[in-house]
XYZ file of C-alpha atoms in Angstrom:
752
model
C 114.574 -52.155 -21.630
C 115.862 -50.080 -19.592
C 114.580 -48.349 -16.821
C 116.797 -45.343 -14.718
C 117.616 -44.842 -10.718
C 118.791 -42.289 -8.330
C 121.824 -42.036 -6.813
C 123.416 -39.106 -4.238
C 126.129 -36.858 -4.698
C 128.518 -33.808 -3.525
C 128.691 -32.362 -6.741
C 126.671 -33.935 -9.431
C 124.912 -33.484 -12.394
C 121.958 -31.348 -13.334
C 119.285 -30.988 -15.976
C 118.075 -27.357 -15.918
C 114.982 -25.872 -17.014
C 115.367 -22.529 -18.448
C 113.128 -20.083 -19.729
C 114.406 -19.333 -23.538
C 112.179 -15.740 -23.402
C 113.977 -14.044 -20.483
C 117.175 -14.654 -22.635
C 118.960 -11.131 -22.386
C 119.010 -9.866 -26.089
C 122.578 -9.203 -26.277
C 122.951 -13.383 -26.731
C 123.379 -14.902 -30.491
C 121.499 -18.513 -29.080
C 120.745 -20.315 -26.758
C 124.138 -22.106 -26.538
C 126.337 -19.263 -25.055
C 123.505 -17.619 -22.544
C 123.811 -20.770 -20.731
C 127.690 -21.092 -20.941
C 127.736 -17.553 -20.052
C 125.027 -18.310 -16.596
C 127.650 -21.421 -15.457
C 131.213 -19.404 -16.195
C 128.636 -16.575 -13.648
C 128.425 -19.519 -10.661
C 132.693 -19.620 -11.248
C 133.227 -16.176 -10.311
C 129.561 -15.004 -8.498
C 130.022 -12.689 -5.911
C 128.266 -15.085 -3.831
C 131.342 -16.630 -1.386
C 128.874 -19.828 -0.452
C 129.043 -20.149 -4.739
C 133.117 -19.268 -5.430
C 134.045 -21.412 -2.604
C 131.130 -24.755 -4.031
C 132.627 -23.502 -7.680
C 135.509 -26.187 -8.137
C 138.775 -25.006 -10.208
C 137.386 -26.731 -13.946
C 136.314 -23.596 -16.407
C 132.668 -23.498 -17.529
C 133.255 -25.041 -20.674
C 133.408 -28.034 -18.749
C 131.478 -27.756 -16.500
C 128.280 -27.455 -19.049
C 127.691 -30.505 -20.703
C 125.362 -29.991 -22.986
C 123.076 -27.616 -24.115
C 119.923 -28.359 -25.225
C 117.631 -27.373 -28.484
C 114.791 -29.175 -28.514
C 113.918 -31.859 -26.886
C 113.595 -29.124 -23.588
C 114.892 -25.087 -22.281
C 117.909 -25.031 -20.533
C 121.053 -27.302 -20.358
C 123.015 -29.739 -18.249
C 125.781 -29.202 -16.433
C 127.812 -29.846 -13.106
C 127.253 -28.297 -10.291
C 127.908 -28.040 -6.312
C 125.211 -27.573 -3.992
C 126.198 -23.995 -3.833
C 126.631 -22.778 -7.359
C 122.929 -24.979 -7.471
C 121.408 -22.145 -4.872
C 123.066 -19.607 -6.714
C 121.721 -21.352 -9.919
C 117.833 -20.249 -9.226
C 118.602 -17.372 -8.240
C 119.420 -16.102 -12.089
C 116.483 -14.605 -13.840
C 115.034 -16.282 -16.222
C 115.919 -20.404 -13.943
C 112.563 -22.268 -14.077
C 113.653 -25.652 -12.022
C 115.949 -28.308 -11.649
C 116.673 -32.212 -10.656
C 119.148 -34.760 -10.758
C 120.840 -36.278 -13.147
C 119.636 -39.708 -13.016
C 122.026 -43.358 -13.682
C 120.531 -45.870 -16.312
C 119.879 -49.636 -14.962
C 119.479 -51.701 -18.364
C 117.075 -54.178 -18.039
C 117.020 -57.232 -20.037
C 113.185 -63.807 -38.158
C 109.702 -65.075 -38.503
C 108.045 -61.481 -36.593
C 107.796 -60.205 -39.746
C 106.559 -63.163 -41.327
C 103.582 -64.057 -37.245
C 102.545 -59.944 -38.372
C 100.822 -60.815 -41.183
C 103.584 -58.940 -43.410
C 104.500 -59.932 -47.198
C 105.176 -59.370 -50.748
C 101.929 -59.746 -52.554
C 100.009 -57.343 -50.761
C 98.660 -54.886 -47.491
C 101.963 -52.737 -45.633
C 105.336 -54.307 -47.379
C 104.104 -53.182 -51.111
C 101.795 -50.277 -50.498
C 104.422 -49.037 -48.157
C 107.732 -50.078 -50.436
C 108.866 -52.060 -47.393
C 109.861 -48.480 -45.836
C 111.390 -47.268 -48.304
C 112.928 -43.190 -47.403
C 111.643 -43.879 -44.445
C 114.469 -42.916 -40.648
C 114.361 -45.246 -37.873
C 115.974 -43.623 -35.298
C 117.150 -46.050 -31.895
C 118.408 -44.376 -28.805
C 120.118 -47.439 -27.287
C 124.063 -48.988 -26.846
C 125.080 -49.161 -30.344
C 125.198 -50.870 -33.427
C 127.677 -53.159 -35.336
C 128.024 -52.501 -38.602
C 129.088 -54.975 -40.103
C 125.894 -56.723 -39.417
C 125.035 -58.666 -42.586
C 121.379 -57.082 -40.953
C 122.811 -53.142 -42.157
C 124.113 -54.460 -45.524
C 122.472 -52.232 -48.359
C 121.762 -54.233 -50.566
C 118.766 -52.755 -52.829
C 118.333 -50.255 -50.709
C 117.374 -46.171 -52.322
C 120.084 -43.605 -52.269
C 119.930 -41.822 -48.552
C 116.545 -39.110 -48.611
C 118.081 -35.609 -48.808
C 116.361 -33.942 -45.995
C 118.655 -36.273 -42.975
C 120.851 -33.900 -41.258
C 123.146 -36.570 -39.498
C 126.479 -38.694 -39.605
C 128.107 -41.854 -39.082
C 130.616 -39.742 -35.951
C 134.365 -40.809 -36.229
C 135.409 -43.364 -32.991
C 137.477 -46.196 -31.370
C 136.871 -49.628 -33.941
C 134.303 -47.342 -35.844
C 135.130 -44.980 -38.661
C 132.463 -42.416 -41.343
C 133.189 -45.626 -44.119
C 131.343 -48.271 -42.471
C 127.580 -46.545 -42.573
C 125.882 -46.781 -45.978
C 122.819 -46.738 -47.874
C 121.110 -49.073 -44.700
C 122.943 -47.599 -41.391
C 122.326 -43.917 -42.226
C 123.256 -42.736 -39.356
C 126.165 -43.038 -36.523
C 126.395 -41.035 -33.135
C 128.023 -41.687 -29.356
C 127.621 -39.428 -26.131
C 128.525 -39.762 -22.845
C 129.516 -35.907 -21.740
C 126.995 -36.879 -18.735
C 128.825 -40.148 -18.470
C 132.498 -38.874 -18.135
C 131.315 -35.580 -15.723
C 129.892 -37.574 -12.943
C 132.873 -40.338 -12.767
C 136.099 -37.048 -14.298
C 138.155 -40.666 -14.037
C 137.136 -43.059 -15.801
C 137.820 -45.121 -19.191
C 135.972 -45.283 -21.734
C 136.151 -49.043 -23.463
C 135.139 -48.563 -26.462
C 134.353 -44.389 -27.309
C 132.394 -45.120 -30.174
C 128.042 -45.983 -31.654
C 130.268 -49.350 -31.249
C 127.825 -51.459 -29.808
C 129.579 -53.744 -26.913
C 126.499 -55.337 -25.150
C 124.081 -56.838 -28.251
C 121.814 -54.468 -26.807
C 120.682 -51.621 -29.795
C 123.017 -53.829 -31.869
C 119.420 -56.298 -31.499
C 116.927 -53.627 -31.924
C 117.020 -51.093 -34.513
C 118.310 -54.757 -36.759
C 114.185 -55.673 -35.393
C 113.529 -52.829 -36.295
C 114.200 -51.921 -39.940
C 117.708 -54.810 -40.360
C 117.684 -55.212 -43.418
C 117.469 -59.740 -45.611
C 119.517 -61.757 -44.743
C 119.555 -65.563 -46.090
C 120.578 -68.575 -44.419
C 120.355 -66.616 -40.597
C 119.487 -68.937 -38.005
C 120.320 -68.980 -33.389
C 123.089 -72.112 -34.149
C 120.387 -74.018 -36.438
C 117.242 -72.449 -34.556
C 113.853 -69.884 -35.553
C 116.668 -70.732 -39.771
C 115.179 -68.751 -42.542
C 115.627 -65.657 -43.967
C 115.717 -62.490 -41.522
C 114.827 -58.853 -41.734
C 113.332 -55.989 -39.779
C 109.402 -55.032 -39.887
C 110.445 -52.021 -42.574
C 113.072 -53.885 -44.231
C 113.795 -50.937 -47.028
C 113.519 -48.348 -43.903
C 117.423 -46.527 -43.361
C 118.893 -46.712 -39.634
C 120.025 -43.438 -37.288
C 121.800 -45.132 -34.523
C 122.097 -42.657 -31.536
C 124.804 -44.773 -28.441
C 124.152 -43.375 -24.592
C 124.187 -46.497 -22.936
C 127.411 -47.734 -21.827
C 129.014 -51.007 -19.943
C 130.331 -47.817 -17.529
C 126.308 -46.876 -17.476
C 124.071 -44.782 -18.937
C 122.826 -40.872 -17.675
C 119.978 -39.487 -18.723
C 121.762 -35.967 -19.314
C 123.142 -38.453 -23.133
C 120.311 -39.211 -23.352
C 118.354 -35.678 -23.428
C 120.990 -35.354 -26.504
C 120.649 -38.227 -28.274
C 117.597 -37.048 -29.082
C 117.741 -33.904 -29.156
C 120.472 -34.502 -32.248
C 118.050 -36.940 -33.688
C 115.500 -34.763 -33.892
C 118.180 -32.125 -35.942
C 119.256 -35.518 -38.275
C 116.096 -35.872 -38.834
C 114.528 -39.162 -37.864
C 111.051 -39.937 -38.534
C 110.899 -42.262 -36.008
C 112.615 -42.921 -32.671
C 112.478 -46.128 -30.878
C 113.148 -45.854 -27.280
C 113.525 -49.549 -25.397
C 114.081 -48.221 -22.116
C 112.481 -45.983 -19.839
C 112.110 -44.169 -16.156
C 110.331 -45.570 -13.026
C 108.555 -43.562 -10.472
C 108.705 -39.399 -12.030
C 105.667 -38.029 -13.109
C 106.601 -36.602 -16.428
C 107.006 -33.480 -16.101
C 110.308 -34.750 -14.231
C 110.788 -38.006 -16.806
C 113.537 -37.268 -19.979
C 111.686 -40.037 -22.090
C 108.522 -37.367 -21.577
C 109.702 -34.133 -22.123
C 111.989 -34.938 -25.078
C 109.603 -37.511 -26.699
C 106.998 -34.693 -26.924
C 109.137 -32.150 -28.501
C 110.009 -35.504 -31.362
C 106.115 -35.413 -31.470
C 105.387 -31.203 -32.017
C 107.996 -32.817 -34.733
C 105.967 -35.006 -36.706
C 108.105 -38.314 -35.156
C 106.446 -41.218 -33.951
C 107.597 -42.228 -30.686
C 107.847 -45.913 -30.287
C 108.833 -47.047 -26.155
C 108.593 -49.890 -23.652
C 106.160 -50.971 -20.703
C 108.547 -52.262 -18.637
C 109.847 -55.923 -17.816
C 108.239 -55.311 -13.884
C 104.817 -57.931 -15.044
C 102.670 -59.045 -13.774
C 101.446 -56.651 -11.377
C 99.190 -54.410 -11.899
C 100.710 -50.712 -11.939
C 104.599 -51.807 -12.887
C 104.154 -50.205 -16.591
C 106.608 -47.100 -17.401
C 106.676 -45.005 -20.430
C 102.578 -44.816 -19.783
C 103.728 -41.302 -21.762
C 100.296 -39.843 -23.623
C 101.358 -38.695 -26.766
C 103.978 -42.186 -27.349
C 103.017 -45.371 -27.602
C 103.576 -47.399 -24.987
C 104.162 -51.550 -25.976
C 104.139 -54.409 -24.878
C 105.632 -58.123 -25.620
C 103.611 -60.940 -26.957
C 104.978 -64.549 -27.782
C 104.053 -65.464 -30.857
C 103.578 -68.902 -32.851
C 106.744 -70.309 -33.125
C 108.175 -72.991 -30.846
C 111.989 -74.408 -30.005
C 112.478 -78.187 -28.815
C 113.848 -80.752 -29.540
C 113.025 -84.689 -29.295
C 113.175 -87.674 -26.773
C 113.612 -91.136 -27.802
C 113.283 -93.449 -25.522
C 115.497 -97.195 -25.848
C 111.574 -98.783 -27.181
C 111.746 -96.347 -30.218
C 108.736 -94.039 -28.807
C 109.353 -90.400 -29.098
C 108.756 -87.090 -27.313
C 108.319 -83.644 -28.062
C 109.933 -80.979 -25.765
C 110.707 -77.008 -25.545
C 115.118 -76.810 -25.841
C 117.363 -74.079 -27.485
C 120.594 -76.248 -26.692
C 122.898 -74.071 -29.284
C 125.935 -77.162 -29.055
C 125.866 -81.245 -30.586
C 122.635 -81.466 -32.662
C 121.531 -84.700 -30.825
C 122.883 -86.048 -28.017
C 123.314 -90.016 -28.673
C 121.980 -93.224 -27.135
C 122.559 -92.918 -23.208
C 121.771 -94.586 -19.653
C 118.618 -92.811 -18.435
C 117.692 -91.644 -14.969
C 114.660 -91.287 -12.615
C 116.198 -88.592 -10.257
C 112.648 -87.257 -8.895
C 113.481 -83.498 -7.485
C 117.412 -83.907 -8.047
C 117.868 -82.856 -4.958
C 119.860 -84.482 -3.689
C 123.487 -83.195 -4.578
C 125.031 -86.210 -2.990
C 123.014 -88.839 -5.008
C 122.956 -87.016 -8.472
C 127.615 -86.809 -7.639
C 127.837 -90.932 -8.478
C 125.483 -90.297 -11.493
C 127.554 -92.329 -14.267
C 128.914 -88.754 -17.167
C 126.832 -90.404 -19.567
C 124.033 -90.557 -18.051
C 121.378 -88.299 -18.973
C 119.321 -87.482 -15.524
C 115.022 -86.790 -15.480
C 114.599 -83.987 -12.947
C 110.212 -83.200 -11.840
C 108.980 -79.749 -10.591
C 106.619 -79.169 -8.164
C 107.460 -76.283 -7.055
C 108.670 -74.767 -9.162
C 112.807 -74.967 -8.266
C 113.670 -76.390 -12.004
C 116.237 -73.590 -12.749
C 117.539 -74.910 -8.899
C 117.061 -78.736 -10.323
C 119.073 -77.003 -14.364
C 122.052 -75.265 -11.447
C 122.352 -78.725 -9.502
C 122.525 -80.802 -12.736
C 124.795 -78.614 -14.073
C 126.605 -79.823 -11.995
C 126.557 -83.470 -11.437
C 128.315 -83.424 -15.172
C 125.525 -85.286 -16.384
C 125.371 -85.909 -20.843
C 122.314 -84.606 -20.024
C 119.060 -83.577 -17.712
C 115.207 -83.908 -19.259
C 113.133 -81.516 -16.716
C 109.251 -82.118 -16.244
C 107.830 -78.951 -15.509
C 103.689 -78.419 -15.076
C 103.519 -74.591 -15.243
C 104.750 -72.716 -18.644
C 108.475 -72.038 -17.651
C 110.155 -68.192 -18.022
C 111.741 -68.345 -21.410
C 115.228 -67.832 -20.033
C 115.288 -71.271 -18.174
C 115.539 -73.082 -21.418
C 119.065 -70.932 -22.763
C 121.209 -73.604 -20.661
C 125.489 -74.276 -21.055
C 124.098 -78.597 -21.099
C 121.684 -80.503 -23.661
C 118.320 -79.859 -21.790
C 114.331 -80.539 -22.839
C 111.337 -79.237 -20.913
C 108.701 -81.250 -20.627
C 105.306 -81.941 -20.198
C 103.322 -83.469 -17.019
C 101.469 -85.588 -19.263
C 105.163 -86.656 -21.587
C 107.087 -87.145 -18.202
C 104.775 -89.886 -16.832
C 105.218 -91.371 -20.366
C 109.482 -91.135 -19.657
C 109.366 -92.319 -15.692
C 106.686 -95.591 -17.036
C 109.201 -96.540 -19.098
C 112.383 -96.292 -17.181
C 110.189 -97.992 -14.256
C 109.401 -101.263 -16.334
C 112.484 -101.483 -18.266
C 115.750 -102.760 -17.356
C 118.404 -101.200 -19.080
C 116.799 -98.012 -19.519
C 118.255 -95.746 -22.735
C 116.826 -92.355 -24.993
C 118.792 -89.726 -26.984
C 117.943 -86.842 -27.282
C 117.262 -84.031 -30.515
C 117.965 -80.906 -30.864
C 117.854 -77.675 -33.565
C 113.946 -77.770 -34.336
C 111.408 -75.166 -35.537
C 108.165 -75.654 -34.469
C 105.033 -72.583 -36.512
C 102.233 -72.923 -35.752
C 101.637 -73.408 -32.475
C 99.075 -72.535 -30.372
C 97.720 -70.643 -29.112
C 99.208 -67.059 -29.797
C 99.782 -64.856 -29.807
C 100.299 -64.391 -25.937
C 101.001 -61.578 -23.846
C 103.994 -62.667 -21.546
C 104.308 -62.351 -18.001
C 107.188 -60.174 -18.261
C 105.596 -57.719 -19.534
C 104.665 -54.238 -16.734
C 101.116 -53.569 -16.718
C 98.944 -50.741 -15.937
C 97.541 -48.382 -15.423
C 100.582 -46.006 -16.019
C 101.948 -44.304 -12.286
C 102.986 -41.184 -14.480
C 99.252 -40.597 -15.918
C 96.532 -43.333 -15.392
C 93.192 -41.569 -16.723
C 95.105 -42.392 -20.864
C 95.190 -46.259 -20.812
C 98.408 -47.656 -21.572
C 99.783 -49.638 -22.808
C 98.236 -49.034 -26.078
C 99.169 -51.798 -28.756
C 101.109 -55.665 -28.061
C 103.859 -56.868 -30.420
C 106.593 -59.945 -30.654
C 108.176 -60.425 -27.763
C 109.418 -63.191 -26.823
C 112.648 -64.166 -28.387
C 112.572 -62.906 -31.167
C 116.084 -63.451 -33.827
C 117.991 -60.063 -34.717
C 121.260 -58.980 -35.630
C 123.865 -59.867 -32.669
C 127.850 -58.931 -31.999
C 130.426 -61.504 -33.946
C 132.564 -60.537 -31.172
C 130.497 -61.633 -28.226
C 129.029 -64.443 -27.165
C 125.590 -66.057 -28.574
C 125.305 -68.820 -25.871
C 128.116 -70.573 -23.836
C 128.599 -74.785 -23.845
C 130.550 -76.695 -21.256
C 132.734 -72.795 -20.816
C 133.072 -72.927 -24.648
C 131.715 -69.300 -25.633
C 130.083 -69.620 -29.042
C 129.354 -66.318 -31.537
C 127.207 -65.944 -33.634
C 125.549 -63.408 -36.044
C 122.199 -63.222 -34.453
C 121.040 -63.915 -31.278
C 117.022 -64.638 -30.087
C 116.306 -62.278 -27.013
C 113.315 -61.365 -24.346
C 111.926 -58.121 -23.543
C 109.639 -55.686 -23.959
C 112.625 -54.359 -25.609
C 111.404 -56.574 -28.674
C 108.702 -55.435 -29.314
C 109.122 -51.440 -28.698
C 111.422 -52.223 -31.268
C 108.353 -54.245 -33.651
C 106.075 -51.359 -33.273
C 108.526 -48.738 -34.675
C 108.616 -50.071 -37.833
C 105.200 -50.871 -38.016
C 105.422 -46.872 -38.132
C 107.917 -47.044 -40.579
C 105.023 -48.646 -43.109
C 102.939 -46.464 -42.008
C 103.993 -44.044 -42.165
C 105.211 -43.810 -46.365
C 102.026 -44.081 -47.424
C 99.796 -41.900 -45.233
C 103.187 -38.424 -44.977
C 99.606 -36.575 -43.607
C 98.936 -38.591 -41.075
C 100.532 -37.259 -37.302
C 101.474 -40.136 -34.680
C 98.551 -39.890 -32.945
C 96.621 -40.579 -36.450
C 100.137 -43.823 -36.376
C 99.081 -44.300 -32.712
C 95.928 -44.557 -33.433
C 95.298 -46.702 -36.875
C 97.562 -49.120 -34.542
C 95.810 -49.430 -31.814
C 91.877 -49.510 -34.221
C 93.370 -52.472 -36.306
C 94.295 -55.117 -33.553
C 92.979 -58.142 -32.918
C 92.158 -59.431 -29.213
C 91.229 -63.006 -30.387
C 94.159 -65.875 -31.039
C 94.845 -69.030 -33.747
C 92.515 -70.976 -31.803
C 89.939 -68.092 -32.165
C 89.060 -67.390 -28.403
C 90.585 -64.956 -26.084
C 94.505 -63.585 -25.854
C 96.106 -64.944 -23.402
C 97.874 -63.798 -19.856
C 100.210 -66.222 -19.304
C 101.030 -64.258 -15.621
C 97.982 -64.544 -14.789
C 96.955 -68.649 -15.445
C 96.273 -68.484 -19.070
C 93.231 -66.253 -18.058
C 91.632 -63.695 -21.010
C 94.316 -60.914 -21.049
C 93.553 -57.289 -19.798
C 93.677 -53.942 -21.675
C 95.915 -53.102 -18.501
C 98.949 -55.999 -20.335
C 98.328 -55.912 -23.778
C 96.794 -53.243 -24.458
C 93.782 -52.183 -27.815
C 95.487 -55.807 -28.886
C 98.198 -57.448 -31.244
C 98.917 -55.266 -33.794
C 98.936 -55.567 -37.822
C 100.216 -54.449 -39.832
C 98.726 -54.502 -43.115
C 94.638 -53.430 -41.291
C 96.293 -50.759 -39.808
C 97.516 -49.459 -43.450
C 93.344 -48.747 -43.788
C 91.466 -48.107 -40.379
C 88.519 -46.006 -41.695
C 87.898 -43.391 -39.112
C 91.304 -42.490 -36.327
C 91.351 -40.122 -33.332
C 93.378 -37.748 -34.036
C 95.129 -36.094 -31.333
C 97.071 -31.915 -31.307
C 99.652 -30.163 -28.228
C 97.370 -28.747 -27.382
C 94.975 -31.261 -26.533
C 97.870 -32.757 -24.221
C 98.624 -29.143 -22.701
C 94.725 -29.979 -21.973
C 95.873 -33.009 -19.788
C 97.537 -31.658 -18.118
C 96.542 -28.630 -17.028
C 93.426 -30.762 -15.271
C 96.587 -32.797 -14.120
C 96.057 -29.928 -11.660
C 100.615 -29.332 -13.140
C 101.407 -25.892 -12.175
C 102.536 -23.298 -15.206
C 106.408 -24.280 -14.699
C 105.296 -27.890 -14.920
C 103.561 -27.790 -17.942
C 106.350 -25.303 -19.494
C 109.415 -28.476 -19.284
C 107.145 -30.686 -21.562
C 106.128 -28.147 -23.479
C 109.034 -25.264 -23.310
C 106.605 -22.570 -23.766
C 105.054 -20.447 -21.682
C 102.373 -19.103 -24.414
C 100.136 -22.617 -23.611
C 96.519 -22.579 -23.387
C 94.710 -23.880 -20.475
C 91.638 -22.187 -20.425
C 90.458 -25.722 -21.417
C 91.480 -28.097 -18.930
C 90.335 -31.672 -19.782
C 91.293 -35.775 -18.994
C 89.009 -36.439 -21.494
C 92.063 -37.507 -23.966
C 90.738 -37.423 -27.579
C 92.309 -41.618 -27.853
C 91.099 -44.827 -28.995
C 91.041 -46.379 -25.792
C 88.251 -45.411 -22.337
C 89.642 -45.879 -18.547
C 86.506 -44.769 -16.457
C 87.511 -45.495 -12.264
C 85.462 -46.302 -10.033
C 86.063 -45.260 -5.970
C 83.993 -46.665 -3.205
C 84.288 -44.169 -1.081
C 81.162 -42.677 -1.092
C 77.416 -43.783 -1.460
C 75.665 -47.224 -3.211
C 74.088 -45.165 -5.389
C 75.202 -46.146 -9.353
C 78.352 -44.362 -10.489
C 78.275 -42.432 -14.830
C 81.379 -42.173 -16.510
C 81.388 -39.556 -19.846
C 83.891 -39.587 -22.655
C 84.237 -37.197 -25.764
C 85.285 -38.628 -29.171
C 86.248 -37.025 -32.208
C 86.515 -39.333 -34.659
C 87.970 -38.732 -38.696
C 86.874 -40.148 -41.587
C 90.052 -41.605 -43.615
C 87.899 -44.629 -45.372
C 87.025 -43.584 -49.365
C 84.005 -41.147 -48.542
C 81.182 -41.351 -48.094
C 79.766 -43.762 -45.629
C 78.002 -44.503 -42.281
C 79.464 -46.354 -38.662
C 77.436 -48.201 -36.402
C 78.313 -48.853 -32.180
C 78.413 -52.746 -31.584
C 79.051 -53.022 -28.151
C 81.363 -56.362 -26.101
C 79.124 -55.969 -22.989
C 81.697 -55.709 -19.439
C 80.137 -58.005 -16.027
C 78.752 -54.918 -13.862
C 78.643 -51.855 -16.314
C 75.908 -50.405 -18.738
C 77.459 -48.775 -21.920
C 75.638 -46.285 -24.494
C 76.887 -44.264 -27.023
C 74.834 -41.529 -28.260
C 75.368 -41.018 -31.673
C 75.345 -44.494 -31.796
C 75.353 -44.111 -35.904
C 77.912 -42.309 -37.661
C 77.088 -40.722 -41.078
C 80.093 -39.970 -42.881
C 79.702 -37.189 -46.742
C 82.918 -37.459 -47.143
C 87.110 -37.690 -45.796
C 88.192 -36.226 -43.518
C 85.145 -34.951 -41.878
C 85.062 -35.272 -38.199
C 82.039 -36.309 -35.704
C 81.691 -36.454 -32.505
C 80.442 -38.998 -30.123
C 79.417 -39.225 -26.189
C 80.179 -42.260 -24.442
C 78.697 -43.919 -20.934
C 79.566 -46.344 -19.226
C 77.200 -46.514 -15.650
C 78.271 -48.554 -12.761
C 78.022 -49.829 -9.418
C 79.971 -47.800 -6.933
C 81.771 -50.550 -6.144
C 83.170 -53.049 -8.331
C 83.437 -56.483 -7.022
C 86.236 -57.333 -9.107
C 89.100 -55.038 -9.236
C 89.321 -54.994 -13.449
C 86.367 -55.200 -16.022
C 87.161 -55.149 -19.543
C 84.734 -55.074 -22.723
C 85.090 -52.743 -26.129
C 83.047 -49.941 -28.456
C 83.248 -51.534 -32.066
C 82.112 -49.158 -35.017
C 80.768 -51.185 -37.734
C 80.753 -49.547 -40.886
C 78.108 -50.720 -43.249
C 80.046 -51.647 -45.568
C 81.401 -54.518 -43.931
C 85.131 -53.134 -45.198
C 86.744 -52.070 -41.217
C 85.208 -52.244 -38.121
C 87.071 -49.816 -36.172
C 86.981 -51.329 -31.722
C 88.809 -48.781 -28.817
C 89.009 -50.982 -25.049
C 87.214 -50.473 -22.673
C 88.236 -50.051 -19.269
C 86.400 -49.417 -15.722
C 89.171 -49.784 -12.125
C 89.153 -50.182 -9.240
C 92.397 -48.734 -9.218
C 93.231 -45.139 -8.025
C 93.134 -42.462 -10.385
C 96.154 -40.490 -8.498
C 98.788 -40.090 -10.655
C 102.932 -39.460 -9.325
C 104.175 -36.694 -8.283
C 107.023 -34.946 -7.755
C 108.942 -36.474 -4.377
C 110.582 -33.134 -4.468
């Protein structure tokens, strides 16, 4: 998952919105008009603009002309040139280009995907669907990009395999069908920069991992140094992949990301996966919101990462009403090993140590909190050290034991430790307090205590799972709080996927280890899972809009874990996860194939939302690229498969009532009747009219009103429940989360 931050400079890169209807008839296309505008700034009659202009020719000051994502261009301009530009006919607005900052096998089975029934065989494994990603590039030699079993490249495809450093056109095939790269804005911002790998080749690993998660082909005998062994594949193993590299080791800029999405639309992708985001900006200044609006208008489903800033509320980015915003969960797979004590007792623990598969019998010593570096240094290199963490200092303990150069470490932790801690460069294992007590008692009562440790164990079916990862960012969305975000939960923690062969996947005792696969965590990993599911739904349902695909995933998702209890939130002391953390629930691709009812949304509905958010006509045009939209029916009540009601506490104690209207489309087999059922909400009364929906035929639409009545002053910050429409035949349950909150409903506005 990637996020943007801002910088200040003298001559700088700007993204300029223009009104295309103002283009003089003398120009054959928008590109020549934009070039003429920039040329006029260079030879401006305004002495200030002329003095501020560099000797750079206009063609190199113009960075990109955009075709679909927005009406406008990006250019390198001095402050005086920018001021002169503002007087040009057709000028709408400008924003400074912003740099991007990167944060950073079993999952198809955990999603329920199998060869016998459901989404895989019905969709033919995503055949003929093209998944585009904007990321750090690809490693084309990854075995996950083999094209065994792949069908011919779809005839509609207009993309190409761009030649660059260590990358030629023959590196694409029937699996990896497109590879392009975008760094003109990066170079314009840093004219003396040397791009170390000026091609789509991945030098970071993130893009190879996300693209193979979404649509990697089958690879036998995949593992992370013996952990997570088996056949690896992406969620849609027969879908095609197109990579648009806009994130570089040397930096990355929004203007390049916009150009990448623009090209993906032109090339003909069906699904876009963007594990990157933009913090603290309103929708009309968010390059991702602007570009993805153009994508959904063309029927492209867009999956976005929610961010890794959890577990606090209101930390989410990409809360964009027309995209799918994805939260990250943990799956039912644990990685571990066993400590075998000298008395024969074996204790299971967690580890991902990638070195030797075992640590032979060695003396074992208990050192309390392991905070005495002098005492630690006195230990023998053959000792195994046991440390107990009582105040969240386990990471500090790991580093101190590593410096002591002992044989290994056993760490007793009393909480869910962050997933990154179990990646260590020396032999380690992490135990819970009960098992820690067993080891401590053994050491205390033995004259010569010893132990051995065995690594590389993978446990499938661990409980409870799934659970909401603590790092996953939470709603409400600062840019659009009235639409409940995130939308859906997908696997995000310790996901095995493809990795470049020349980037270390692990380090042991300062030795770098290389592997075709790596385990990564983040909403960056959850996002391509949903892109893959969208690819599986696209094939059997070519008529579905991006909103219909999102609705099918949301209303068929599940909220109970494998212990038949509500999905837990690791970041909130294992309490039941709120929809502000996990959205509607965990994705279930097989059920999403046949949801019964869908909540559809048109582009005009999104315009009505922006009108009701009091956006100016100019701000709406920045998103829609058109001045012909209609603001006659403004409404904050989007036809969404979820509900969020804001109950502020700044007036009388009389109960508050909030009403929502929804239209559902019958996509089931034909005539059917649905009855409403509620999961109750403390402090609130929820009702629906009518409470029965009778459809006479397929594709018929029916409307209902949901009313939430509650106190003016809420006792809790967030209360949640759900509405389920259940068909009389018992086949469908169409479920929507409901949230009532005392948090602010005020959307972000421009800082300018």
